[in-house]
PDB file of C-alpha atoms in Angstrom:
ATOM      1  CA  UNK A 297       0.323   0.006  -0.125  1.00 65.00           C
ATOM      2  CA  UNK A 298       1.198   3.448  -0.420  1.00 86.00           C
ATOM      3  CA  UNK A 299       0.876   6.175   1.736  1.00 96.00           C
ATOM      4  CA  UNK A 300      -0.297   9.739   1.205  1.00 97.00           C
ATOM      5  CA  UNK A 301      -0.184  10.984   4.919  1.00 98.00           C
ATOM      6  CA  UNK A 302       0.775  10.037   8.427  1.00 98.00           C
ATOM      7  CA  UNK A 303      -1.391  12.016  11.237  1.00 98.00           C
ATOM      8  CA  UNK A 304       0.328  12.462  14.386  1.00 98.00           C
ATOM      9  CA  UNK A 305      -0.860  12.444  18.314  1.00 98.00           C
ATOM     10  CA  UNK A 306       0.241  15.438  20.570  1.00 98.00           C
ATOM     11  CA  UNK A 307       1.721  14.186  23.564  1.00 96.00           C
ATOM     12  CA  UNK A 308       4.003  11.811  24.708  1.00 94.00           C
ATOM     13  CA  UNK A 309       4.207  11.394  20.862  1.00 97.00           C
ATOM     14  CA  UNK A 310       5.552  15.221  19.735  1.00 98.00           C
ATOM     15  CA  UNK A 311       5.580  16.803  22.573  1.00 98.00           C
ATOM     16  CA  UNK A 312       6.272  16.513  26.147  1.00 96.00           C
ATOM     17  CA  UNK A 313       6.632  18.527  29.454  1.00 95.00           C
ATOM     18  CA  UNK A 314      10.486  19.828  29.752  1.00 93.00           C
ATOM     19  CA  UNK A 315      11.978  18.359  31.194  1.00 90.00           C
ATOM     20  CA  UNK A 316       9.883  15.362  31.656  1.00 90.00           C
ATOM     21  CA  UNK A 317       6.102  14.714  33.022  1.00 91.00           C
ATOM     22  CA  UNK A 318       7.845  12.509  35.925  1.00 92.00           C
ATOM     23  CA  UNK A 319      11.128  15.267  36.209  1.00 94.00           C
ATOM     24  CA  UNK A 320       9.098  18.185  36.066  1.00 95.00           C
ATOM     25  CA  UNK A 321       6.464  16.840  38.799  1.00 95.00           C
ATOM     26  CA  UNK A 322       9.153  15.606  40.763  1.00 95.00           C
ATOM     27  CA  UNK A 323      11.128  18.959  41.428  1.00 95.00           C
ATOM     28  CA  UNK A 324       7.111  20.515  41.914  1.00 95.00           C
ATOM     29  CA  UNK A 325       6.545  18.714  44.578  1.00 95.00           C
ATOM     30  CA  UNK A 326      10.448  18.553  46.782  1.00 95.00           C
ATOM     31  CA  UNK A 327      10.266  22.181  46.114  1.00 94.00           C
ATOM     32  CA  UNK A 328       7.062  22.032  47.628  1.00 92.00           C
ATOM     33  CA  UNK A 329       8.927  20.439  50.755  1.00 92.00           C
ATOM     34  CA  UNK A 330       7.865  16.882  49.263  1.00 94.00           C
ATOM     35  CA  UNK A 331      11.149  14.967  48.445  1.00 95.00           C
ATOM     36  CA  UNK A 332      10.775  12.414  45.823  1.00 93.00           C
ATOM     37  CA  UNK A 333      12.540  11.101  42.497  1.00 92.00           C
ATOM     38  CA  UNK A 334      11.671  11.502  39.324  1.00 92.00           C
ATOM     39  CA  UNK A 335      11.352   6.867  39.222  1.00 90.00           C
ATOM     40  CA  UNK A 336       8.683   7.492  41.282  1.00 88.00           C
ATOM     41  CA  UNK A 337       6.463   9.319  39.300  1.00 89.00           C
ATOM     42  CA  UNK A 338       7.517   7.150  36.557  1.00 85.00           C
ATOM     43  CA  UNK A 339       6.051   4.060  38.800  1.00 76.00           C
ATOM     44  CA  UNK A 340       2.969   5.837  38.521  1.00 77.00           C
ATOM     45  CA  UNK A 341       2.845   7.630  35.228  1.00 80.00           C
ATOM     46  CA  UNK A 342      -0.645   4.434  34.547  1.00 82.00           C
ATOM     47  CA  UNK A 343      -2.664   6.750  36.442  1.00 83.00           C
ATOM     48  CA  UNK A 344      -3.157   8.700  33.919  1.00 86.00           C
ATOM     49  CA  UNK A 345      -3.870   6.312  31.311  1.00 84.00           C
ATOM     50  CA  UNK A 346      -6.333   5.234  33.867  1.00 88.00           C
ATOM     51  CA  UNK A 347      -7.820   8.378  33.898  1.00 90.00           C
ATOM     52  CA  UNK A 348      -8.122   8.413  29.684  1.00 90.00           C
ATOM     53  CA  UNK A 349     -10.137   5.080  30.362  1.00 90.00           C
ATOM     54  CA  UNK A 350     -12.225   6.183  32.314  1.00 91.00           C
ATOM     55  CA  UNK A 351     -13.266   9.369  30.779  1.00 90.00           C
ATOM     56  CA  UNK A 352     -13.304   7.501  27.938  1.00 90.00           C
ATOM     57  CA  UNK A 353     -16.283   5.196  29.109  1.00 91.00           C
ATOM     58  CA  UNK A 354     -18.210   7.777  31.118  1.00 91.00           C
ATOM     59  CA  UNK A 355     -17.740  10.558  27.767  1.00 89.00           C
ATOM     60  CA  UNK A 356     -16.459  12.705  29.780  1.00 90.00           C
ATOM     61  CA  UNK A 357     -15.204  14.965  27.489  1.00 91.00           C
ATOM     62  CA  UNK A 358     -13.125  16.350  29.259  1.00 92.00           C
ATOM     63  CA  UNK A 359     -10.773  18.339  26.844  1.00 94.00           C
ATOM     64  CA  UNK A 360     -13.646  19.794  25.497  1.00 92.00           C
ATOM     65  CA  UNK A 361     -14.152  22.889  28.223  1.00 92.00           C
ATOM     66  CA  UNK A 362     -11.684  24.770  30.293  1.00 92.00           C
ATOM     67  CA  UNK A 363     -13.418  23.905  33.838  1.00 94.00           C
ATOM     68  CA  UNK A 364     -13.701  20.329  32.794  1.00 93.00           C
ATOM     69  CA  UNK A 365     -10.357  19.730  31.701  1.00 94.00           C
ATOM     70  CA  UNK A 366      -9.192  21.406  34.963  1.00 95.00           C
ATOM     71  CA  UNK A 367     -11.438  18.757  36.770  1.00 94.00           C
ATOM     72  CA  UNK A 368      -9.682  15.696  35.462  1.00 93.00           C
ATOM     73  CA  UNK A 369      -6.468  17.417  35.753  1.00 94.00           C
ATOM     74  CA  UNK A 370      -7.158  17.990  39.499  1.00 94.00           C
ATOM     75  CA  UNK A 371      -8.104  14.367  39.671  1.00 92.00           C
ATOM     76  CA  UNK A 372      -5.250  13.502  38.297  1.00 92.00           C
ATOM     77  CA  UNK A 373      -2.749  15.024  40.479  1.00 93.00           C
ATOM     78  CA  UNK A 374      -4.546  14.773  43.388  1.00 92.00           C
ATOM     79  CA  UNK A 375      -4.559  10.321  42.336  1.00 90.00           C
ATOM     80  CA  UNK A 376      -0.695  10.582  41.909  1.00 90.00           C
ATOM     81  CA  UNK A 377       0.287  12.715  45.415  1.00 93.00           C
ATOM     82  CA  UNK A 378      -1.629   9.881  47.506  1.00 91.00           C
ATOM     83  CA  UNK A 379       0.188   7.511  45.557  1.00 89.00           C
ATOM     84  CA  UNK A 380       3.260   9.399  46.470  1.00 91.00           C
ATOM     85  CA  UNK A 381       1.928   9.608  50.170  1.00 92.00           C
ATOM     86  CA  UNK A 382       1.836  13.331  50.003  1.00 92.00           C
ATOM     87  CA  UNK A 383      -1.095  15.560  51.820  1.00 86.00           C
ATOM     88  CA  UNK A 384      -2.520  18.168  48.734  1.00 79.00           C
ATOM     89  CA  UNK A 385      -1.667  20.986  51.403  1.00 76.00           C
ATOM     90  CA  UNK A 386      -1.178  24.989  50.208  1.00 78.00           C
ATOM     91  CA  UNK A 387      -2.475  24.327  46.931  1.00 91.00           C
ATOM     92  CA  UNK A 388      -0.135  21.864  45.678  1.00 95.00           C
ATOM     93  CA  UNK A 389      -2.653  20.230  43.017  1.00 95.00           C
ATOM     94  CA  UNK A 390      -3.400  23.642  41.535  1.00 95.00           C
ATOM     95  CA  UNK A 391       0.169  24.428  41.054  1.00 95.00           C
ATOM     96  CA  UNK A 392       0.767  21.166  39.469  1.00 96.00           C
ATOM     97  CA  UNK A 393      -2.140  22.544  37.199  1.00 96.00           C
ATOM     98  CA  UNK A 394      -0.794  25.965  36.216  1.00 95.00           C
ATOM     99  CA  UNK A 395       2.697  24.072  35.535  1.00 96.00           C
ATOM    100  CA  UNK A 396       1.881  21.576  33.066  1.00 95.00           C
ATOM    101  CA  UNK A 397      -0.659  24.185  31.540  1.00 95.00           C
ATOM    102  CA  UNK A 398       2.056  26.304  30.552  1.00 96.00           C
ATOM    103  CA  UNK A 399       3.098  25.788  26.714  1.00 96.00           C
ATOM    104  CA  UNK A 400       6.373  27.850  27.897  1.00 96.00           C
ATOM    105  CA  UNK A 401       6.906  23.617  30.027  1.00 96.00           C
ATOM    106  CA  UNK A 402       6.695  22.387  26.984  1.00 97.00           C
ATOM    107  CA  UNK A 403       9.273  20.927  24.243  1.00 98.00           C
ATOM    108  CA  UNK A 404       9.064  19.053  20.975  1.00 98.00           C
ATOM    109  CA  UNK A 405      11.312  15.628  21.437  1.00 97.00           C
ATOM    110  CA  UNK A 406      14.387  15.851  19.634  1.00 97.00           C
ATOM    111  CA  UNK A 407      13.228  13.355  16.830  1.00 98.00           C
ATOM    112  CA  UNK A 408      10.024  15.465  16.153  1.00 98.00           C
ATOM    113  CA  UNK A 409      11.343  18.123  13.387  1.00 98.00           C
ATOM    114  CA  UNK A 410      13.986  16.057  11.329  1.00 97.00           C
ATOM    115  CA  UNK A 411      11.034  13.279  11.181  1.00 98.00           C
ATOM    116  CA  UNK A 412       8.519  15.966  10.259  1.00 98.00           C
ATOM    117  CA  UNK A 413      11.232  17.332   7.343  1.00 97.00           C
ATOM    118  CA  UNK A 414      12.318  14.038   6.084  1.00 96.00           C
ATOM    119  CA  UNK A 415       7.775  13.145   5.733  1.00 97.00           C
ATOM    120  CA  UNK A 416       7.478  16.511   4.054  1.00 97.00           C
ATOM    121  CA  UNK A 417      10.380  15.623   1.900  1.00 95.00           C
ATOM    122  CA  UNK A 418       8.592  12.966   0.444  1.00 94.00           C
ATOM    123  CA  UNK A 419       5.218  14.403  -0.052  1.00 96.00           C
ATOM    124  CA  UNK A 420       3.311  13.019   2.853  1.00 97.00           C
ATOM    125  CA  UNK A 421       0.331  15.357   4.175  1.00 98.00           C
ATOM    126  CA  UNK A 422       0.810  15.509   7.577  1.00 98.00           C
ATOM    127  CA  UNK A 423      -1.311  16.335  10.850  1.00 98.00           C
ATOM    128  CA  UNK A 424      -2.797  16.275  14.453  1.00 98.00           C
ATOM    129  CA  UNK A 425      -5.284  13.920  15.561  1.00 98.00           C
ATOM    130  CA  UNK A 426      -5.224  15.011  19.366  1.00 98.00           C
ATOM    131  CA  UNK A 427      -7.431  14.792  22.745  1.00 97.00           C
ATOM    132  CA  UNK A 428      -5.818  18.213  23.880  1.00 97.00           C
ATOM    133  CA  UNK A 429      -7.024  21.829  25.547  1.00 96.00           C
ATOM    134  CA  UNK A 430      -7.248  24.225  22.398  1.00 96.00           C
ATOM    135  CA  UNK A 431      -3.880  25.137  23.736  1.00 97.00           C
ATOM    136  CA  UNK A 432      -2.308  23.178  22.049  1.00 98.00           C
ATOM    137  CA  UNK A 433      -2.648  25.181  18.708  1.00 97.00           C
ATOM    138  CA  UNK A 434      -1.202  27.993  20.580  1.00 98.00           C
ATOM    139  CA  UNK A 435       1.908  25.144  22.092  1.00 98.00           C
ATOM    140  CA  UNK A 436       2.335  24.231  18.076  1.00 98.00           C
ATOM    141  CA  UNK A 437       3.471  28.377  16.925  1.00 98.00           C
ATOM    142  CA  UNK A 438       5.789  28.444  19.935  1.00 97.00           C
ATOM    143  CA  UNK A 439       7.760  25.138  18.584  1.00 98.00           C
ATOM    144  CA  UNK A 440       6.988  26.433  15.468  1.00 97.00           C
ATOM    145  CA  UNK A 441       5.991  23.172  14.338  1.00 98.00           C
ATOM    146  CA  UNK A 442       2.477  24.489  12.697  1.00 97.00           C
ATOM    147  CA  UNK A 443       3.869  25.028   9.172  1.00 97.00           C
ATOM    148  CA  UNK A 444       4.674  20.759   9.319  1.00 98.00           C
ATOM    149  CA  UNK A 445       1.230  20.314  10.574  1.00 98.00           C
ATOM    150  CA  UNK A 446      -1.412  21.391   8.232  1.00 97.00           C
ATOM    151  CA  UNK A 447      -3.991  19.504   8.844  1.00 98.00           C
ATOM    152  CA  UNK A 448      -5.221  19.473  12.733  1.00 98.00           C
ATOM    153  CA  UNK A 449      -7.528  17.673  14.573  1.00 98.00           C
ATOM    154  CA  UNK A 450      -7.803  18.986  17.944  1.00 98.00           C
ATOM    155  CA  UNK A 451     -10.774  17.298  20.639  1.00 97.00           C
ATOM    156  CA  UNK A 452     -10.598  20.708  22.817  1.00 96.00           C
ATOM    157  CA  UNK A 453     -11.850  22.653  19.363  1.00 97.00           C
ATOM    158  CA  UNK A 454     -13.562  20.346  18.031  1.00 97.00           C
ATOM    159  CA  UNK A 455     -15.856  18.731  20.756  1.00 96.00           C
ATOM    160  CA  UNK A 456     -14.948  14.846  20.292  1.00 96.00           C
ATOM    161  CA  UNK A 457     -12.690  12.841  21.762  1.00 96.00           C
ATOM    162  CA  UNK A 458     -10.421   9.731  21.182  1.00 96.00           C
ATOM    163  CA  UNK A 459     -11.132   6.931  20.787  1.00 96.00           C
ATOM    164  CA  UNK A 460     -14.204   8.316  19.358  1.00 96.00           C
ATOM    165  CA  UNK A 461     -14.098   7.147  15.248  1.00 97.00           C
ATOM    166  CA  UNK A 462     -15.429  10.396  14.497  1.00 97.00           C
ATOM    167  CA  UNK A 463     -12.411  12.348  15.071  1.00 98.00           C
ATOM    168  CA  UNK A 464     -10.541  10.137  12.992  1.00 98.00           C
ATOM    169  CA  UNK A 465     -12.958  10.877  10.181  1.00 98.00           C
ATOM    170  CA  UNK A 466     -13.025  14.257  10.363  1.00 98.00           C
ATOM    171  CA  UNK A 467      -8.960  14.878   9.744  1.00 98.00           C
ATOM    172  CA  UNK A 468      -9.368  11.727   6.900  1.00 98.00           C
ATOM    173  CA  UNK A 469     -12.594  14.517   5.939  1.00 97.00           C
ATOM    174  CA  UNK A 470     -10.236  17.406   6.057  1.00 96.00           C
ATOM    175  CA  UNK A 471      -7.630  15.591   4.659  1.00 97.00           C
ATOM    176  CA  UNK A 472      -9.589  14.425   1.370  1.00 97.00           C
ATOM    177  CA  UNK A 473      -7.927  10.474   1.945  1.00 97.00           C
ATOM    178  CA  UNK A 474      -9.228   7.165   2.120  1.00 97.00           C
ATOM    179  CA  UNK A 475      -8.218   5.886   5.223  1.00 98.00           C
ATOM    180  CA  UNK A 476      -6.126   3.142   3.979  1.00 97.00           C
ATOM    181  CA  UNK A 477      -4.006   5.955   2.465  1.00 97.00           C
ATOM    182  CA  UNK A 478      -3.507   7.044   6.070  1.00 98.00           C
ATOM    183  CA  UNK A 479      -0.908   6.347   8.872  1.00 98.00           C
ATOM    184  CA  UNK A 480      -1.846   7.106  12.650  1.00 98.00           C
ATOM    185  CA  UNK A 481       1.504   7.585  14.898  1.00 98.00           C
ATOM    186  CA  UNK A 482       0.479   7.628  19.159  1.00 98.00           C
ATOM    187  CA  UNK A 483       1.563   6.240  22.417  1.00 95.00           C
ATOM    188  CA  UNK A 484      -1.538   4.874  23.814  1.00 93.00           C
ATOM    189  CA  UNK A 485      -2.885   1.241  22.206  1.00 93.00           C
ATOM    190  CA  UNK A 486      -6.075   1.758  22.926  1.00 93.00           C
ATOM    191  CA  UNK A 487      -6.991   5.356  22.356  1.00 95.00           C
ATOM    192  CA  UNK A 488      -4.684   5.684  18.929  1.00 97.00           C
ATOM    193  CA  UNK A 489      -3.807   1.905  17.567  1.00 97.00           C
ATOM    194  CA  UNK A 490      -6.845   0.017  18.028  1.00 96.00           C
ATOM    195  CA  UNK A 491      -9.970   3.015  17.182  1.00 97.00           C
ATOM    196  CA  UNK A 492      -7.378   3.622  13.805  1.00 98.00           C
ATOM    197  CA  UNK A 493      -7.301  -0.012  12.773  1.00 98.00           C
ATOM    198  CA  UNK A 494     -10.754  -0.534  13.166  1.00 98.00           C
ATOM    199  CA  UNK A 495     -11.609   2.668  10.345  1.00 98.00           C
ATOM    200  CA  UNK A 496      -8.174   0.594   7.890  1.00 97.00           C
ATOM    201  CA  UNK A 497      -5.748   3.500   8.667  1.00 98.00           C
ATOM    202  CA  UNK A 498      -2.311   1.890   9.152  1.00 97.00           C
ATOM    203  CA  UNK A 499      -1.509   2.793  13.094  1.00 98.00           C
ATOM    204  CA  UNK A 500       1.962   2.865  14.538  1.00 98.00           C
ATOM    205  CA  UNK A 501       2.683   2.358  18.239  1.00 98.00           C
ATOM    206  CA  UNK A 502       5.434   4.940  19.387  1.00 98.00           C
ATOM    207  CA  UNK A 503       6.818   3.921  22.103  1.00 95.00           C
ATOM    208  CA  UNK A 504       9.376   5.579  23.901  1.00 92.00           C
ATOM    209  CA  UNK A 505       9.392   4.224  26.964  1.00 86.00           C
ATOM    210  CA  UNK A 506       9.121   0.752  26.619  1.00 89.00           C
ATOM    211  CA  UNK A 507       6.075   0.177  28.081  1.00 86.00           C
ATOM    212  CA  UNK A 508       4.482  -2.057  25.418  1.00 90.00           C
ATOM    213  CA  UNK A 509       6.998  -4.757  24.074  1.00 90.00           C
ATOM    214  CA  UNK A 510       5.472  -7.044  23.282  1.00 91.00           C
ATOM    215  CA  UNK A 511       2.842  -4.877  21.022  1.00 92.00           C
ATOM    216  CA  UNK A 512       1.372  -6.661  18.080  1.00 92.00           C
ATOM    217  CA  UNK A 513       1.654  -4.244  14.623  1.00 94.00           C
ATOM    218  CA  UNK A 514       4.286  -1.857  13.900  1.00 96.00           C
ATOM    219  CA  UNK A 515       6.333  -0.132  16.609  1.00 96.00           C
ATOM    220  CA  UNK A 516       9.164   2.155  16.881  1.00 97.00           C
ATOM    221  CA  UNK A 517      10.791   3.407  20.001  1.00 97.00           C
ATOM    222  CA  UNK A 518      12.065   7.027  17.948  1.00 97.00           C
ATOM    223  CA  UNK A 519      10.009   8.745  15.509  1.00 98.00           C
ATOM    224  CA  UNK A 520      13.528   8.695  13.110  1.00 97.00           C
ATOM    225  CA  UNK A 521      12.520   5.077  12.682  1.00 97.00           C
ATOM    226  CA  UNK A 522       9.372   5.905  11.373  1.00 96.00           C
ATOM    227  CA  UNK A 523      10.694   6.441   7.384  1.00 93.00           C
ATOM    228  CA  UNK A 524      12.379   3.222   7.169  1.00 92.00           C
ATOM    229  CA  UNK A 525       8.515   1.541   8.620  1.00 93.00           C
ATOM    230  CA  UNK A 526       6.916   3.404   5.753  1.00 91.00           C
ATOM    231  CA  UNK A 527       9.801   2.592   3.038  1.00 84.00           C
ATOM    232  CA  UNK A 528      10.202   6.573   2.563  1.00 59.00           C
TER     233      UNK A 528
END
């Protein structure tokens, strides 16, 4: 099959909190008097995907309104703090929320720009399909990635979230392509791999932390390996 487009998830696929979610989280709680290291935060990362799954099952659509987004993330941070045996005092969860919604605290992974530029040079149409608040647009502008990703479907703007297939169909409509012509790259199997495979897209798992070594299907740990997977 000859693919004509590659669409990406955003968080932990293209962009990440800087220096990383675990390191930034540990830095904040340590500064607030609760010394913890990043490895302890890594151990609790499944809490985030668990909350994503719960929200999807309950059709919460947490990215589509600022109040719902705030409640969602405060719940996530409360669960993290409980797991770390930290009592949330002096507005600690609010501090975490402000930190992780500040676009100055985000960067693109090192493999993103060279991969996007290589794929663009090979003639692929590129885009983003992401469960993210509307400020993802501002972040992509700040990181100078917006011109490389002309097709953008952001749940906080569109009002629909993965794994709902309609968010992927919207991107297909905007690109003018069939599902069979599109590759989708994301980091969460239930939200990125299963629904795109069901639509007929070619899903690729980006597994930066080697959390899914037994994944059946296309998998990369570095986006720079993606062109080879596609035969580009």
